[in-house]
XYZ file of C-alpha atoms in Angstrom:
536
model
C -33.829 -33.438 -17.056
C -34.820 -33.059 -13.359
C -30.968 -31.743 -12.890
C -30.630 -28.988 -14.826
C -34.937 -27.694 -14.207
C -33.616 -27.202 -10.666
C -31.247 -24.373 -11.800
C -33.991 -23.039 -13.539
C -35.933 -22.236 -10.143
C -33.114 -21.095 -8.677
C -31.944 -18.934 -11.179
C -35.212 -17.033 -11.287
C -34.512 -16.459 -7.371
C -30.964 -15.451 -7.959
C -31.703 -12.485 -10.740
C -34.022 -11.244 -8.196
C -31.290 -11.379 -5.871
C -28.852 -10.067 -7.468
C -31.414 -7.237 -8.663
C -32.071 -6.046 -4.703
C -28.607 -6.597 -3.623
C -26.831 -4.491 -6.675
C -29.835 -2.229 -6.496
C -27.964 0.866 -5.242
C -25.054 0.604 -8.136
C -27.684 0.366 -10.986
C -27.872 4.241 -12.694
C -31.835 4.246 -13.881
C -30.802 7.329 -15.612
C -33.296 7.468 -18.727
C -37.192 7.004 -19.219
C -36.968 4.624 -21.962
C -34.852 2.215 -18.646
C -37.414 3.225 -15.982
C -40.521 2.064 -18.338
C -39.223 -1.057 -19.221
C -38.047 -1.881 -15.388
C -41.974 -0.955 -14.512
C -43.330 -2.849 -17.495
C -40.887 -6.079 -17.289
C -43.254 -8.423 -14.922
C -46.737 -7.490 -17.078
C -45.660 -6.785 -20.469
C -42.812 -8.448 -21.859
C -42.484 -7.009 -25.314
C -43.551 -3.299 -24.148
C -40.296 -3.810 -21.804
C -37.979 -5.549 -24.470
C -38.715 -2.310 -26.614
C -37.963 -0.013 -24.371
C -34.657 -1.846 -23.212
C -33.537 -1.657 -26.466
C -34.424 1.872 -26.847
C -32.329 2.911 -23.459
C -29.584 0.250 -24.621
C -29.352 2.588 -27.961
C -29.571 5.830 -26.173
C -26.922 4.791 -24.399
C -24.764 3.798 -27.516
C -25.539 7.501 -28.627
C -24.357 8.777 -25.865
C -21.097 6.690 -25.510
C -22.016 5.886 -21.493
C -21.195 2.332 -21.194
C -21.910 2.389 -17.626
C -25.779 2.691 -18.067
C -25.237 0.544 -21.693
C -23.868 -2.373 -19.411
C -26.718 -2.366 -16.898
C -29.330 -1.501 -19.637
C -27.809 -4.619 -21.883
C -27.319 -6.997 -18.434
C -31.079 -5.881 -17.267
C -32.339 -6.861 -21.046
C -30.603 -10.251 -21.213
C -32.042 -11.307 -17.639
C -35.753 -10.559 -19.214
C -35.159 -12.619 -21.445
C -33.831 -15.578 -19.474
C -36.746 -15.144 -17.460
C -39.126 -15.476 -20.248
C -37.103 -19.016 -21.734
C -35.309 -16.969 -24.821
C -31.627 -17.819 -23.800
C -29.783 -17.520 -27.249
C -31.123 -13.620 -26.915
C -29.874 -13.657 -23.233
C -26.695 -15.698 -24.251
C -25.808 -12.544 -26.663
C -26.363 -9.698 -24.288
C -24.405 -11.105 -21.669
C -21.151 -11.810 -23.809
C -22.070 -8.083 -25.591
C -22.274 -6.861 -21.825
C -19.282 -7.965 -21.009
C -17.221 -7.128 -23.863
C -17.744 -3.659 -22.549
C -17.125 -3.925 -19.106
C -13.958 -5.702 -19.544
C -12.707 -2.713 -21.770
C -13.886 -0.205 -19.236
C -12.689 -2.509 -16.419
C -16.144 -2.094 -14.477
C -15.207 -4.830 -12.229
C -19.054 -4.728 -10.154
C -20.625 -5.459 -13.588
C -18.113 -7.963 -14.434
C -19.014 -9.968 -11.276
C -22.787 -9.914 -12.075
C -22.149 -10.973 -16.111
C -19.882 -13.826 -15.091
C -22.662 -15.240 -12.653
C -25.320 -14.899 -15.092
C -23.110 -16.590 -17.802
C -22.653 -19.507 -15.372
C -26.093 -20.036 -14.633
C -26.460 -20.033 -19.049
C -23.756 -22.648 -18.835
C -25.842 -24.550 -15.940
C -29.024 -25.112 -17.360
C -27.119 -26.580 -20.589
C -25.137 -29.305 -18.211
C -21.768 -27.135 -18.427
C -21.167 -27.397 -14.577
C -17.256 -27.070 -14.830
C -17.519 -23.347 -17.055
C -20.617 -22.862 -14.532
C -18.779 -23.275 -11.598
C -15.628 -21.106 -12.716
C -17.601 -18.095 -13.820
C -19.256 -18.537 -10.531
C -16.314 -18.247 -9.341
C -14.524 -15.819 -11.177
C -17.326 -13.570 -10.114
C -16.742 -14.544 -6.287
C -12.955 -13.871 -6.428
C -13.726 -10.426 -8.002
C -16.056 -9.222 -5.424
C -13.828 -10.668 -2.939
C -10.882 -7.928 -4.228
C -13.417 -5.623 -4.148
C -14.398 -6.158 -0.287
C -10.561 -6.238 0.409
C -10.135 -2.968 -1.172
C -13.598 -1.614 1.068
C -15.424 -0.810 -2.739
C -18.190 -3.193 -1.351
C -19.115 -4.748 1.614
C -19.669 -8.923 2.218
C -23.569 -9.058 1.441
C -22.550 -8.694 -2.636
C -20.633 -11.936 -2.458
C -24.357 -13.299 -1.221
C -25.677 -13.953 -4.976
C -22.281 -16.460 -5.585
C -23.048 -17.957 -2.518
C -26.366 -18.787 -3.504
C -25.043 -19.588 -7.196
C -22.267 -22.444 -5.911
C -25.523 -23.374 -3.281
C -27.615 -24.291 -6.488
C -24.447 -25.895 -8.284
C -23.637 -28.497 -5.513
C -26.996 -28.973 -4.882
C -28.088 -30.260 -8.348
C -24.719 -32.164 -8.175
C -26.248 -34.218 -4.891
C -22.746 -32.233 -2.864
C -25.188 -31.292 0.103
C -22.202 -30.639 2.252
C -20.673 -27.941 0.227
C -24.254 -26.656 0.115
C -24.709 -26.497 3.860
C -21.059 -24.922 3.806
C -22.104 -22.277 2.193
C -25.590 -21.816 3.852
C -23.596 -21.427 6.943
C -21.226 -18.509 5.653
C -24.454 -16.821 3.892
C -26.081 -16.812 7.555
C -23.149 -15.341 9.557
C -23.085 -12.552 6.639
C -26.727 -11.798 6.945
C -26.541 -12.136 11.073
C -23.390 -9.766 11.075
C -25.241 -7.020 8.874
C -28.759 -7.839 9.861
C -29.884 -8.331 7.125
C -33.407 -10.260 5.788
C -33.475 -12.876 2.376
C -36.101 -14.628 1.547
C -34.460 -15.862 -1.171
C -31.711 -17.876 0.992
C -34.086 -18.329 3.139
C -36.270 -20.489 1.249
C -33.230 -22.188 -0.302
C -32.337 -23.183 3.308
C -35.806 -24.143 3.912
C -35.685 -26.546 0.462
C -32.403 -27.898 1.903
C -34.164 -28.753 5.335
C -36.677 -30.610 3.305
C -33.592 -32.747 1.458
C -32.203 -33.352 4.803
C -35.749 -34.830 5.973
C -37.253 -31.734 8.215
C -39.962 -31.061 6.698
C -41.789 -29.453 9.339
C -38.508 -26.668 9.703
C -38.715 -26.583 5.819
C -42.172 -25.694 5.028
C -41.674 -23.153 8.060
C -39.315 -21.328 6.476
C -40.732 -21.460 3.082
C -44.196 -20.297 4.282
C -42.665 -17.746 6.146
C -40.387 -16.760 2.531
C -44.055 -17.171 0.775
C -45.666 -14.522 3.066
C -42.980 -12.223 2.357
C -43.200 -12.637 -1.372
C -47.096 -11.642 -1.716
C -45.738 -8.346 -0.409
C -42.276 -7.568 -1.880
C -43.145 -9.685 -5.219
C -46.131 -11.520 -6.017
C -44.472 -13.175 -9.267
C -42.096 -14.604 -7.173
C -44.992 -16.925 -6.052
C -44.589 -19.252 -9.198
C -40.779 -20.115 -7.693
C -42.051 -20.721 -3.640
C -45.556 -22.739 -4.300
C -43.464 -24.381 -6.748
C -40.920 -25.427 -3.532
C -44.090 -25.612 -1.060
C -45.195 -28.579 -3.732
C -41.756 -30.255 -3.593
C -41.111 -30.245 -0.369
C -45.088 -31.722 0.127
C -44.409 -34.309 -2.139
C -41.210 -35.485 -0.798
C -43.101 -35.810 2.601
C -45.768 -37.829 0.867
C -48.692 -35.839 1.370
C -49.766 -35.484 -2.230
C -53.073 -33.329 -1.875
C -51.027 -30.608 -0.909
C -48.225 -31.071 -3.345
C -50.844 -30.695 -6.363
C -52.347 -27.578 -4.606
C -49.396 -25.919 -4.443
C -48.074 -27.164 -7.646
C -51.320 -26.063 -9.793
C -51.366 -22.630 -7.842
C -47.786 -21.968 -8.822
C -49.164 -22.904 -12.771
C -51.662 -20.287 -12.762
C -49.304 -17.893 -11.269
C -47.256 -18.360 -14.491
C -50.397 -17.491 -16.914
C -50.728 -14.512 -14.920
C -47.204 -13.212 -14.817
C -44.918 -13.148 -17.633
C -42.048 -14.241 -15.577
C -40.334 -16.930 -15.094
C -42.172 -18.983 -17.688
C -39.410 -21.739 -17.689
C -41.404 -23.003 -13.996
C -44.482 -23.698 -16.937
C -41.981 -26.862 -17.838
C -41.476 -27.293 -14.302
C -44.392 -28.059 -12.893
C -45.815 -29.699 -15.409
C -43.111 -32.393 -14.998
C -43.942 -32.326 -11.377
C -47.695 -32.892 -12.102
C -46.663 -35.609 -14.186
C -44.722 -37.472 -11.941
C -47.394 -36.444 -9.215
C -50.527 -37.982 -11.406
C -48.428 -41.113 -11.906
C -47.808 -41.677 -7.909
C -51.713 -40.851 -8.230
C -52.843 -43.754 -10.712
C -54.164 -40.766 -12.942
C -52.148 -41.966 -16.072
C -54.629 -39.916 -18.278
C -53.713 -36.769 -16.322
C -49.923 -37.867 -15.973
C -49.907 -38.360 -20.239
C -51.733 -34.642 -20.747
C -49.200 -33.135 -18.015
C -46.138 -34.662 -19.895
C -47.113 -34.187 -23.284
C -47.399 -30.244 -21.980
C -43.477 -30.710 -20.439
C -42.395 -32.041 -23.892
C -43.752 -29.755 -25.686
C -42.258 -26.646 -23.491
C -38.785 -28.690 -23.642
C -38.520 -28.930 -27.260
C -39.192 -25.472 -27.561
C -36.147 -24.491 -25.183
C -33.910 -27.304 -25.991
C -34.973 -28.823 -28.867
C -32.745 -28.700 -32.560
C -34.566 -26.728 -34.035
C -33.987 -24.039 -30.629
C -32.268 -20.877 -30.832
C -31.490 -21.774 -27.805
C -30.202 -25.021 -28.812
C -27.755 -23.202 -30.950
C -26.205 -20.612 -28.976
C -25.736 -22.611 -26.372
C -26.088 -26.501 -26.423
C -23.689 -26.057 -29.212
C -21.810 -23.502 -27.361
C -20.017 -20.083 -29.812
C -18.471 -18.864 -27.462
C -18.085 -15.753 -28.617
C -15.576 -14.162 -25.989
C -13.461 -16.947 -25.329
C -12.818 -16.885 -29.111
C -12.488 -12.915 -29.286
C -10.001 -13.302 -26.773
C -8.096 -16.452 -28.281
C -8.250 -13.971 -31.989
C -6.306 -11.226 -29.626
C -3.970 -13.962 -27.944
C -2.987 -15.308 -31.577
C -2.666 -11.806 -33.293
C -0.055 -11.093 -30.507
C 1.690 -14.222 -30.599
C 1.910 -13.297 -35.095
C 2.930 -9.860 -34.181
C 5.601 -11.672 -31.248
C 7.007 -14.266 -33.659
C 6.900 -11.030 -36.368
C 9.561 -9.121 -34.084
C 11.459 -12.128 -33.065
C 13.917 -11.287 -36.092
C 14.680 -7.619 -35.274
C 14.576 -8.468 -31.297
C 17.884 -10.131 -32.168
C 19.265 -7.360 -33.267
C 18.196 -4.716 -31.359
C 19.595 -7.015 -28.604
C 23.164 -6.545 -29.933
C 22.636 -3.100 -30.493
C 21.821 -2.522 -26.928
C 24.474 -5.039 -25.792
C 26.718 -3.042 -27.488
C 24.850 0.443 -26.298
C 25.032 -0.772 -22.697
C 28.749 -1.552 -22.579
C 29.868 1.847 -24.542
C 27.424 3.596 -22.206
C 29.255 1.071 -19.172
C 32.516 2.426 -20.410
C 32.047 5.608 -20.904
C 30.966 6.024 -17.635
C 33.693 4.218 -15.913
C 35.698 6.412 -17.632
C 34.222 9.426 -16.519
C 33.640 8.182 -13.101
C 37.234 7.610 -12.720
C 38.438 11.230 -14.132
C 35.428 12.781 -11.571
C 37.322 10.706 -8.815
C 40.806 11.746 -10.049
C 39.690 15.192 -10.258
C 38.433 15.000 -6.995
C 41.349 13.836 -5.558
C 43.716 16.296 -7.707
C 41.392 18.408 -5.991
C 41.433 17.516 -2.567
C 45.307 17.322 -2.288
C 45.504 20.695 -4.206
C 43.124 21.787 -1.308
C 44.967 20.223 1.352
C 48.372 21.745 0.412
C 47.003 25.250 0.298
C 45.573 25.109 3.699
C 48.725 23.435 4.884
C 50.779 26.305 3.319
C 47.895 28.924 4.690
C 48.414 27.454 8.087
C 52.248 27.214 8.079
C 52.340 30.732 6.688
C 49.583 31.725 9.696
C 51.455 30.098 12.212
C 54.975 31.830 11.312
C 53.128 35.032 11.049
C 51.875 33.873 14.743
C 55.156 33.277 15.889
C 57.056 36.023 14.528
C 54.304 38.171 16.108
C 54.481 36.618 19.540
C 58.851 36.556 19.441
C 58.539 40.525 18.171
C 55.884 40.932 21.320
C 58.217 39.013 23.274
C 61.634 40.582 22.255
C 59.675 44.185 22.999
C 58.774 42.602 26.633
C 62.465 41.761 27.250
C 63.374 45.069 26.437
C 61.308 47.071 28.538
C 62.126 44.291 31.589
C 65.802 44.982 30.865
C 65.521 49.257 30.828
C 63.083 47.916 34.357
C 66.281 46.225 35.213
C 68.983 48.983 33.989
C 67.031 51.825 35.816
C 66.694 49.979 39.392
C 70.404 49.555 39.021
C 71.001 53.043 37.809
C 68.804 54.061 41.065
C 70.875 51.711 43.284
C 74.202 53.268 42.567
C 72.939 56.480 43.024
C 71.829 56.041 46.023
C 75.658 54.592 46.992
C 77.122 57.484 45.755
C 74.841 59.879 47.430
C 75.543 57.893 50.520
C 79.264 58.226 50.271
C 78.961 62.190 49.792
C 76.425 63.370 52.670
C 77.960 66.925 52.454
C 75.931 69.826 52.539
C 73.079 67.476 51.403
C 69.371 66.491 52.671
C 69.980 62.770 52.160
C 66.526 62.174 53.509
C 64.678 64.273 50.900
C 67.117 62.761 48.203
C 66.134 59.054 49.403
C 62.281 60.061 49.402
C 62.502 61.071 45.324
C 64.553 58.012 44.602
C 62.007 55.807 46.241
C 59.135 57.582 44.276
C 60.789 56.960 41.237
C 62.378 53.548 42.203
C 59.003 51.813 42.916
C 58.331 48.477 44.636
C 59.855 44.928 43.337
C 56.268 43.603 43.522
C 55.274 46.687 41.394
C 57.490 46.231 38.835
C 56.997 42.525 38.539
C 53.022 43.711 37.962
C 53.593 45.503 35.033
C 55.756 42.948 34.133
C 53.490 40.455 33.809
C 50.482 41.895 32.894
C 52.532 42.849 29.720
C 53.866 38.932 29.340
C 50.062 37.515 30.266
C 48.539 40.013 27.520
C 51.248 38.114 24.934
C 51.604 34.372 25.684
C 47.794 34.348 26.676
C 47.891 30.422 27.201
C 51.419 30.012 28.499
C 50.319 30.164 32.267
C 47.580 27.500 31.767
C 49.444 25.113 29.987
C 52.355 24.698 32.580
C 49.681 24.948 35.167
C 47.661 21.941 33.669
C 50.889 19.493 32.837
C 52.399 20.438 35.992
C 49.838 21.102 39.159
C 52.377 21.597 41.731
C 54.040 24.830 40.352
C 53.894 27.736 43.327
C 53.232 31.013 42.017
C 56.747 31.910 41.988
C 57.630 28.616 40.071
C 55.165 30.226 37.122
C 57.130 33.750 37.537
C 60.264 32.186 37.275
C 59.121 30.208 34.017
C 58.299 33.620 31.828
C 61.506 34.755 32.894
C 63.275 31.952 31.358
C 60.968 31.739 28.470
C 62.602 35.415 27.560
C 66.016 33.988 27.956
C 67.069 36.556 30.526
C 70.047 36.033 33.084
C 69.956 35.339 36.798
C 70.909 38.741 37.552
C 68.619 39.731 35.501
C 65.650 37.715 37.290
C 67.350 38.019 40.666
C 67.057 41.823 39.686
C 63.102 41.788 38.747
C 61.806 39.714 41.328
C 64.136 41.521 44.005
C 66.013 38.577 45.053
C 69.576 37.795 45.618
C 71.489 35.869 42.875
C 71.630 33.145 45.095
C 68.148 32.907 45.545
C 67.860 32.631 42.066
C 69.790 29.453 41.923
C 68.129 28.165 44.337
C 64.496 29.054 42.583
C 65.914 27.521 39.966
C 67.075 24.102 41.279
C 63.745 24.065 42.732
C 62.005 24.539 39.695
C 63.952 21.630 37.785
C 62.823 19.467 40.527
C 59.154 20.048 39.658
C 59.634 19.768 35.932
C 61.539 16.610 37.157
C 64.132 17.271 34.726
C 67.051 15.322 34.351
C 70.900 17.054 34.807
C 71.378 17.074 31.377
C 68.116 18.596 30.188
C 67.788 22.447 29.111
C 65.773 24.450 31.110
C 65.460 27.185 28.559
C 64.252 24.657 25.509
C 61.842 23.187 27.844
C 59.873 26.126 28.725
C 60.328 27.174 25.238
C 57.979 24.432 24.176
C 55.827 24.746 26.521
């Protein structure tokens, strides 16, 4: 019995715990909510009414945010005043609805207040995964920055009170220890923990650090909640027993008793302390007053727990109603599973079959896309090849007509400097009765200079064979300028004479330019020296 009447103190502390630290997400958004939150310490039944008017306002209205908080607020009232079959209900009705509207902060806070249902009736393994569950879902929730680590306080404090009752006082310290670096990183105050740490002290054997703490929790309390005096005097009495000093114990035990007649919560610390006065007379010798202090516990403990309890039924013999709600959805989709098993069969050879016409199909048009492509491509290829051969014949039959007109104004060059040059023999021959000087100056004037002629020459080749210059010039560095003269003449097939004629050489000066050049092209005797240039 002792066991499971230590979760009751603790969850009293929790709710209020949970109440300040979820404080800002809690949407008092109605009168009938905000009367029954003022009303819920001094008048029960006034508050249970007006829960139940918010909780069907809210129905009305379809906002299952504020339904959810109304319904969770309404089930921890009555927890607090011992009716937890009504409690039981609200929860699981609670979280029916935030499930479906995946409100994952009022998950957290049903599934902790379901465990500490499942506590006080001896269920520590379903306690300790809802407590749990709840932890793990705040701890997405921190990851994902919707909250920060002082909401994961109340699970803390929930797996504290598990391990605790279950004599596991190092998991309780562990967890002590990780509440205090979460309240020293985000300075924040809890009385709450902090009298749980000071009730821990005392089970470790400080006493003196214990009732420091829980006096210091106690002064706090007659400020920020004076109903939360039943849970501390209640601790104070413990923690004064365990030490041995049992004047004090009593005081504190019998102050904590009358808190309870004067505040309507927390009435399961009535059962409580009454146990502890028991035990307390007995160490006493005060049988009489042990007896009339039992008889009291029994009497509170039948009406929680007894057979004939609502309590007794929702919970000792445990409905529970979502776990079975969600086995009912599990099984109707297993029926409707097993229901389509037949036509899955089939519809899996249909879409074998649709998958490998679809596969074909589009290998087959894959490969007449590539084909195409291809046909394409060379189709493509050939015209440009044609284009270019047909551009490059143009090109050449241009440059060869250019060429061939070149030639033929170097060879009327050539046939007028000889025309000139026999004239100028004949006149010499016949000097009679004429002025051979003045004859000489007008053939000069119209003769013009080799280096003139040349010139025109080959600003006229330069203008056609724009590249013909710089090729030779890059293959073969060590051409003279003459060399490069020499190499258009060839190019447009013209005679020694001829060249001898437009550079205004002798023949044999020709030949030799010629050797000359042969050498540079190192070309061997049987190479052309006409086809080489040509290429070039």
């Amino acid at each position: 019995m002792r066991r499971y009447l230590i979760s009751y103190l603790t969850f009293g502390l929790l709710v209020c715990l949970c109440g300040m630290l979820s404080a800002q997400t809690i949407n008092k958004s109605d009168e009938y909510f905000k009367k029954a939150e003022s009303l819920k310490a001094t008048n029960v039944n006034s508050a249970i009414d007006f829960y139940k008017k918010s909780i069907h306002l809210h129905k009305e209205q379809k906002d299952t945010a504020n339904l959810v908080n109304s319904l969770y607020e309404l089930s921890n009232l009555y927890a607090h005043n011992l009716d937890y079959g009504s409690s039981y209900d609200g929860y699981w009705e609670a979280l029916f609805l935030a499930d479906n509207s995946k409100n994952d902060p009022a998950r957290a806070k049903l599934y902790q207040a379901l465990g500490w249902l499942y506590l006080f009736y001896r269920r520590d393994n379903e306690a300790k995964d809802y407590f749990n569950l709840s932890l793990r879902l705040k701890d997405k929730m921190i990851d994902k920055k919707v909250i920060d680590s002082t909401n994961v306080l109340t699970d803390y404090y929930a797996l504290i009170t598990l391990f605790r009752t279950n004599g596991e006082n190092k998991m309780v310290r562990k967890y002590l220890d990780s509440s205090s670096l979460i309240k020293k990183q985000f300075k924040i105050k809890s009385s709450y923990l902090d009298a749980e740490e000071g009730y821990q002290d005392a089970i470790d054997g400080n006493f003196e650090m214990a009732l420091l703490r829980l006096n210091k929790s106690r002064n706090e309390f007659i400020i920020e909640n004076p109903s939360y005096l039943i849970i501390i005097d209640y601790l104070i009495g413990q923690v004064h027993f365990m030490k041995g000093d049992l004047k004090l114990s009593k005081k504190y035990f019998e102050q904590s008793l009358a808190y309870t007649n004067e505040y309507s919560n927390h009435s399961n610390y009535k059962l409580m302390v009454q146990e502890a006065l028991a035990l307390l007379s007995k160490e006493e010798k005060d049988f009489e007053s042990a007896f009339c202090h039992l008889e009291a516990a029994n009497e509170l403990n039948e009406s929680i727990f007894g057979r004939k309890s609502k309590n007794n039924q929702h919970l000792f013999e445990i409905n529970d109603q979502y776990r079975l709600q969600k086995e009912k959805e599990k099984e109707l989709i297993k029926e409707q599973r097993l229901a389509n098993l037949e036509n899955e069969k089939k519809l899996w050879v249909l879409k074998y079959s649709l998958m490998f016409v679809v596969v074909a199909s589009l290998l087959i048009l894959g490969s007449l896309f590539i084909r195409n492509i291809r046909r394409k491509h060379r189709l493509e290829k050939k015209s440009l090849e044609e284009k270019r051969v047909v551009e490059l014949q143009k090109t050449n039959e241009i440059l060869e007509l250019k060429n061939n007109e070149l030639t033929s104004s170097a060879l009327q060059l050539i046939e007028k400097e000889e025309f000139i040059r026999k004239m100028k023999d004949t006149i010499g021959k016949s000097k009679e009765n004429l002025d051979v000087s003045a004859l000489n100056r007008i053939i000069s004037s119209a003769q013009g200079s080799p280096s003139g002629n040349w010139k025109e020459f080959e600003a006229r080749f330069t203008a056609v064979n724009q590249s013909f210059y710089k090729n030779l010039k890059e293959a073969y560095p060590a051409l003279s300028q003459t060399d490069l003269k020499l190499c258009a003449l060839v190019k447009l097939n013209f005679s020694s004479k001829e060249m001898a004629s437009l550079l205004g050489i002798s023949i044999e000066s020709m030949h030799t330019s010629r050797y000359r050049l042969r050498k540079k092209l190192k070309l061997e005797r049987n190479d052309n020296l006409t086809e080489f240039i040509a290429n070039h």
